[in-house]
Amino acid sequence: MKIILNPKYKEQEKAIIQLVTSFFEEGNLIVKGSRNTIKSNFLGSEKVNIKFFKKPGIFKSIIYSFFRSTKAKRSFDYANYLKEHSILTPEPIAYIEERNTFGLLGDSFYISQQIDYDFTIRELIHNPLFPNRNSILEQFAEFTFKMHEANVNFLDHSPGNTLIIDKGNNQFEFYLIDLNRMKFEKLSIKKRMDNFKKMWLSRTMIKVVAKKYAELIGQPEEKIHAILLEKTLQFKRRITKKKYLKRKLKK
């Protein structure tokens, strides 16, 4: 078993290992997927989030063992990169990898702070009358702009992967989660707008986000709006078509 710790948690190594070894018997289930499972538990008095990555198949096991960082390691490393660039994400605590005698990856875990958030972008999409909706979207545009300026292309930038905390006085904090799919690259305007496509923004939301982003990047609002609208509609059409074809094949 390989364990890499945030230095702040060095004294709690035994307790962290215990959280992993008792993962399937203890803790509160948050997400149960076919490949990944997420639970919350307590590390001392601190509430933490434990993400379990199931042992990959033999081909992927070879890739992750010798040619590419594991999902757990990427989650930990990317969280530290975000923190170094003052982009909020739950505090990374540790990642753990189990390997067999041949060095092939087995199960792995990523542990971070549990964030008690108020809502996500998903709620704004489903409720046009959500309180302070436009202000939240403007601040979300600022948050994403800051991420882009740090050369972060978050490939899973979707409605449920940014946790939002209401700080009061119309101020909000945004925390990125589900971090293992990122690219670090200088982003063109088209790539920046493409990064919003999975947010599933409505036309009204696109107007608000485009206006604010245009101010931040110093580009004409009409230009940013046109690109963002195009990228969003293309993505929605593609997903809708896939769902339609799936339904047709099931008949």
Tab-separated table of N, CA and C in Angstrom, residues 53-108:
chain	number	residue	atom	x	y	z
A	53	PHE	N	-11.679	4.383	-5.929
A	53	PHE	CA	-11.570	4.048	-7.344
A	53	PHE	C	-11.348	2.538	-7.449
A	54	LYS	N	-12.318	1.850	-8.046
A	54	LYS	CA	-12.242	0.397	-8.152
A	54	LYS	C	-11.072	-0.036	-9.024
A	55	LYS	N	-10.512	-1.190	-8.705
A	55	LYS	CA	-9.414	-1.757	-9.497
A	55	LYS	C	-9.779	-1.763	-10.983
A	56	PRO	N	-8.921	-1.172	-11.826
A	56	PRO	CA	-9.228	-1.147	-13.266
A	56	PRO	C	-8.978	-2.493	-13.919
A	57	GLY	N	-9.480	-2.640	-15.144
A	57	GLY	CA	-9.193	-3.844	-15.913
A	57	GLY	C	-7.713	-3.940	-16.233
A	58	ILE	N	-7.279	-5.081	-16.726
A	58	ILE	CA	-5.848	-5.342	-16.906
A	58	ILE	C	-5.171	-4.313	-17.810
A	59	PHE	N	-5.829	-3.927	-18.924
A	59	PHE	CA	-5.214	-2.965	-19.844
A	59	PHE	C	-5.010	-1.614	-19.162
A	60	LYS	N	-6.084	-1.105	-18.531
A	60	LYS	CA	-5.976	0.189	-17.856
A	60	LYS	C	-5.051	0.098	-16.649
A	61	SER	N	-5.037	-1.047	-16.013
A	61	SER	CA	-4.137	-1.233	-14.873
A	61	SER	C	-2.682	-1.051	-15.296
A	62	ILE	N	-2.324	-1.587	-16.464
A	62	ILE	CA	-0.957	-1.429	-16.989
A	62	ILE	C	-0.681	0.042	-17.306
A	63	ILE	N	-1.658	0.706	-17.946
A	63	ILE	CA	-1.504	2.127	-18.291
A	63	ILE	C	-1.283	2.962	-17.040
A	64	TYR	N	-2.171	2.774	-16.024
A	64	TYR	CA	-2.081	3.583	-14.801
A	64	TYR	C	-0.870	3.209	-13.943
A	65	SER	N	-0.390	1.978	-14.096
A	65	SER	CA	0.748	1.541	-13.274
A	65	SER	C	2.083	2.045	-13.790
A	66	PHE	N	2.199	2.186	-15.135
A	66	PHE	CA	3.516	2.464	-15.691
A	66	PHE	C	3.594	3.679	-16.621
A	67	PHE	N	2.451	4.141	-17.133
A	67	PHE	CA	2.512	5.195	-18.140
A	67	PHE	C	1.723	6.459	-17.792
A	68	ARG	N	0.796	6.380	-16.887
A	68	ARG	CA	-0.055	7.528	-16.579
A	68	ARG	C	-0.369	7.562	-15.092
A	69	SER	N	-0.488	8.752	-14.536
A	69	SER	CA	-0.842	8.879	-13.119
A	69	SER	C	-2.228	8.297	-12.862
A	70	THR	N	-2.411	7.700	-11.700
A	70	THR	CA	-3.713	7.145	-11.336
A	70	THR	C	-4.713	8.278	-11.076
A	71	LYS	N	-5.998	7.936	-11.079
A	71	LYS	CA	-7.035	8.933	-10.807
A	71	LYS	C	-6.872	9.516	-9.404
A	72	ALA	N	-6.497	8.671	-8.457
A	72	ALA	CA	-6.307	9.146	-7.081
A	72	ALA	C	-5.149	10.143	-7.003
A	73	LYS	N	-4.039	9.803	-7.645
A	73	LYS	CA	-2.869	10.705	-7.638
A	73	LYS	C	-3.191	12.006	-8.357
A	74	ARG	N	-3.871	11.927	-9.519
A	74	ARG	CA	-4.218	13.140	-10.244
A	74	ARG	C	-5.130	14.029	-9.408
A	75	SER	N	-6.087	13.435	-8.726
A	75	SER	CA	-6.987	14.218	-7.869
A	75	SER	C	-6.193	14.990	-6.815
A	76	PHE	N	-5.236	14.316	-6.194
A	76	PHE	CA	-4.403	14.928	-5.156
A	76	PHE	C	-3.501	16.018	-5.736
A	77	ASP	N	-2.814	15.705	-6.823
A	77	ASP	CA	-1.887	16.657	-7.441
A	77	ASP	C	-2.629	17.882	-7.992
A	78	TYR	N	-3.762	17.645	-8.639
A	78	TYR	CA	-4.511	18.755	-9.229
A	78	TYR	C	-5.095	19.659	-8.146
A	79	ALA	N	-5.519	19.063	-7.038
A	79	ALA	CA	-6.022	19.873	-5.923
A	79	ALA	C	-4.926	20.791	-5.394
A	80	ASN	N	-3.720	20.265	-5.300
A	80	ASN	CA	-2.604	21.091	-4.825
A	80	ASN	C	-2.268	22.193	-5.825
A	81	TYR	N	-2.368	21.892	-7.122
A	81	TYR	CA	-2.139	22.924	-8.138
A	81	TYR	C	-3.163	24.042	-8.003
A	82	LEU	N	-4.424	23.661	-7.836
A	82	LEU	CA	-5.480	24.666	-7.692
A	82	LEU	C	-5.230	25.540	-6.468
A	83	LYS	N	-4.876	24.922	-5.365
A	83	LYS	CA	-4.623	25.684	-4.142
A	83	LYS	C	-3.444	26.644	-4.312
A	84	GLU	N	-2.414	26.192	-5.025
A	84	GLU	CA	-1.250	27.058	-5.280
A	84	GLU	C	-1.637	28.287	-6.095
A	85	HIS	N	-2.717	28.170	-6.867
A	85	HIS	CA	-3.178	29.287	-7.702
A	85	HIS	C	-4.429	29.955	-7.126
A	86	SER	N	-4.656	29.723	-5.829
A	86	SER	CA	-5.762	30.363	-5.086
A	86	SER	C	-7.133	30.075	-5.693
A	87	ILE	N	-7.294	28.864	-6.236
A	87	ILE	CA	-8.590	28.403	-6.743
A	87	ILE	C	-9.129	27.409	-5.720
A	88	LEU	N	-10.304	27.673	-5.201
A	88	LEU	CA	-10.830	26.881	-4.100
A	88	LEU	C	-11.199	25.464	-4.528
A	89	THR	N	-10.811	24.520	-3.671
A	89	THR	CA	-11.167	23.118	-3.808
A	89	THR	C	-11.037	22.521	-2.412
A	90	PRO	N	-11.783	21.468	-2.082
A	90	PRO	CA	-11.615	20.861	-0.750
A	90	PRO	C	-10.158	20.502	-0.476
A	91	GLU	N	-9.705	20.769	0.721
A	91	GLU	CA	-8.309	20.524	1.102
A	91	GLU	C	-7.923	19.065	0.825
A	92	PRO	N	-6.890	18.829	0.002
A	92	PRO	CA	-6.433	17.452	-0.235
A	92	PRO	C	-5.736	16.910	1.007
A	93	ILE	N	-6.074	15.702	1.403
A	93	ILE	CA	-5.506	15.111	2.616
A	93	ILE	C	-4.511	13.998	2.276
A	94	ALA	N	-4.913	13.098	1.377
A	94	ALA	CA	-4.024	11.972	1.038
A	94	ALA	C	-4.563	11.233	-0.171
A	95	TYR	N	-3.676	10.461	-0.793
A	95	TYR	CA	-4.144	9.446	-1.735
A	95	TYR	C	-3.428	8.145	-1.432
A	96	ILE	N	-4.119	7.045	-1.686
A	96	ILE	CA	-3.608	5.720	-1.357
A	96	ILE	C	-3.792	4.804	-2.555
A	97	GLU	N	-2.748	4.041	-2.866
A	97	GLU	CA	-2.807	3.080	-3.970
A	97	GLU	C	-2.426	1.701	-3.471
A	98	GLU	N	-3.208	0.700	-3.868
A	98	GLU	CA	-2.864	-0.691	-3.581
A	98	GLU	C	-2.334	-1.317	-4.866
A	99	ARG	N	-1.227	-2.020	-4.785
A	99	ARG	CA	-0.618	-2.649	-5.960
A	99	ARG	C	-0.265	-4.103	-5.637
A	100	ASN	N	-0.271	-4.950	-6.690
A	100	ASN	CA	0.080	-6.360	-6.470
A	100	ASN	C	1.594	-6.540	-6.558
A	101	THR	N	2.038	-7.768	-6.484
A	101	THR	CA	3.484	-8.041	-6.458
A	101	THR	C	4.187	-7.666	-7.764
A	102	PHE	N	3.398	-7.504	-8.842
A	102	PHE	CA	3.978	-7.108	-10.125
A	102	PHE	C	3.926	-5.593	-10.337
A	103	GLY	N	3.467	-4.880	-9.317
A	103	GLY	CA	3.392	-3.427	-9.407
A	103	GLY	C	2.151	-2.915	-10.106
A	104	LEU	N	1.194	-3.798	-10.419
A	104	LEU	CA	-0.027	-3.380	-11.096
A	104	LEU	C	-1.011	-2.774	-10.110
A	105	LEU	N	-1.668	-1.719	-10.557
A	105	LEU	CA	-2.603	-0.984	-9.710
A	105	LEU	C	-3.825	-1.818	-9.358
A	106	GLY	N	-4.193	-1.772	-8.080
A	106	GLY	CA	-5.446	-2.356	-7.621
A	106	GLY	C	-6.424	-1.244	-7.272
A	107	ASP	N	-7.051	-1.326	-6.116
A	107	ASP	CA	-7.942	-0.264	-5.657
A	107	ASP	C	-7.121	0.958	-5.253
A	108	SER	N	-7.759	2.139	-5.322
A	108	SER	CA	-7.085	3.356	-4.876
A	108	SER	C	-8.117	4.298	-4.258
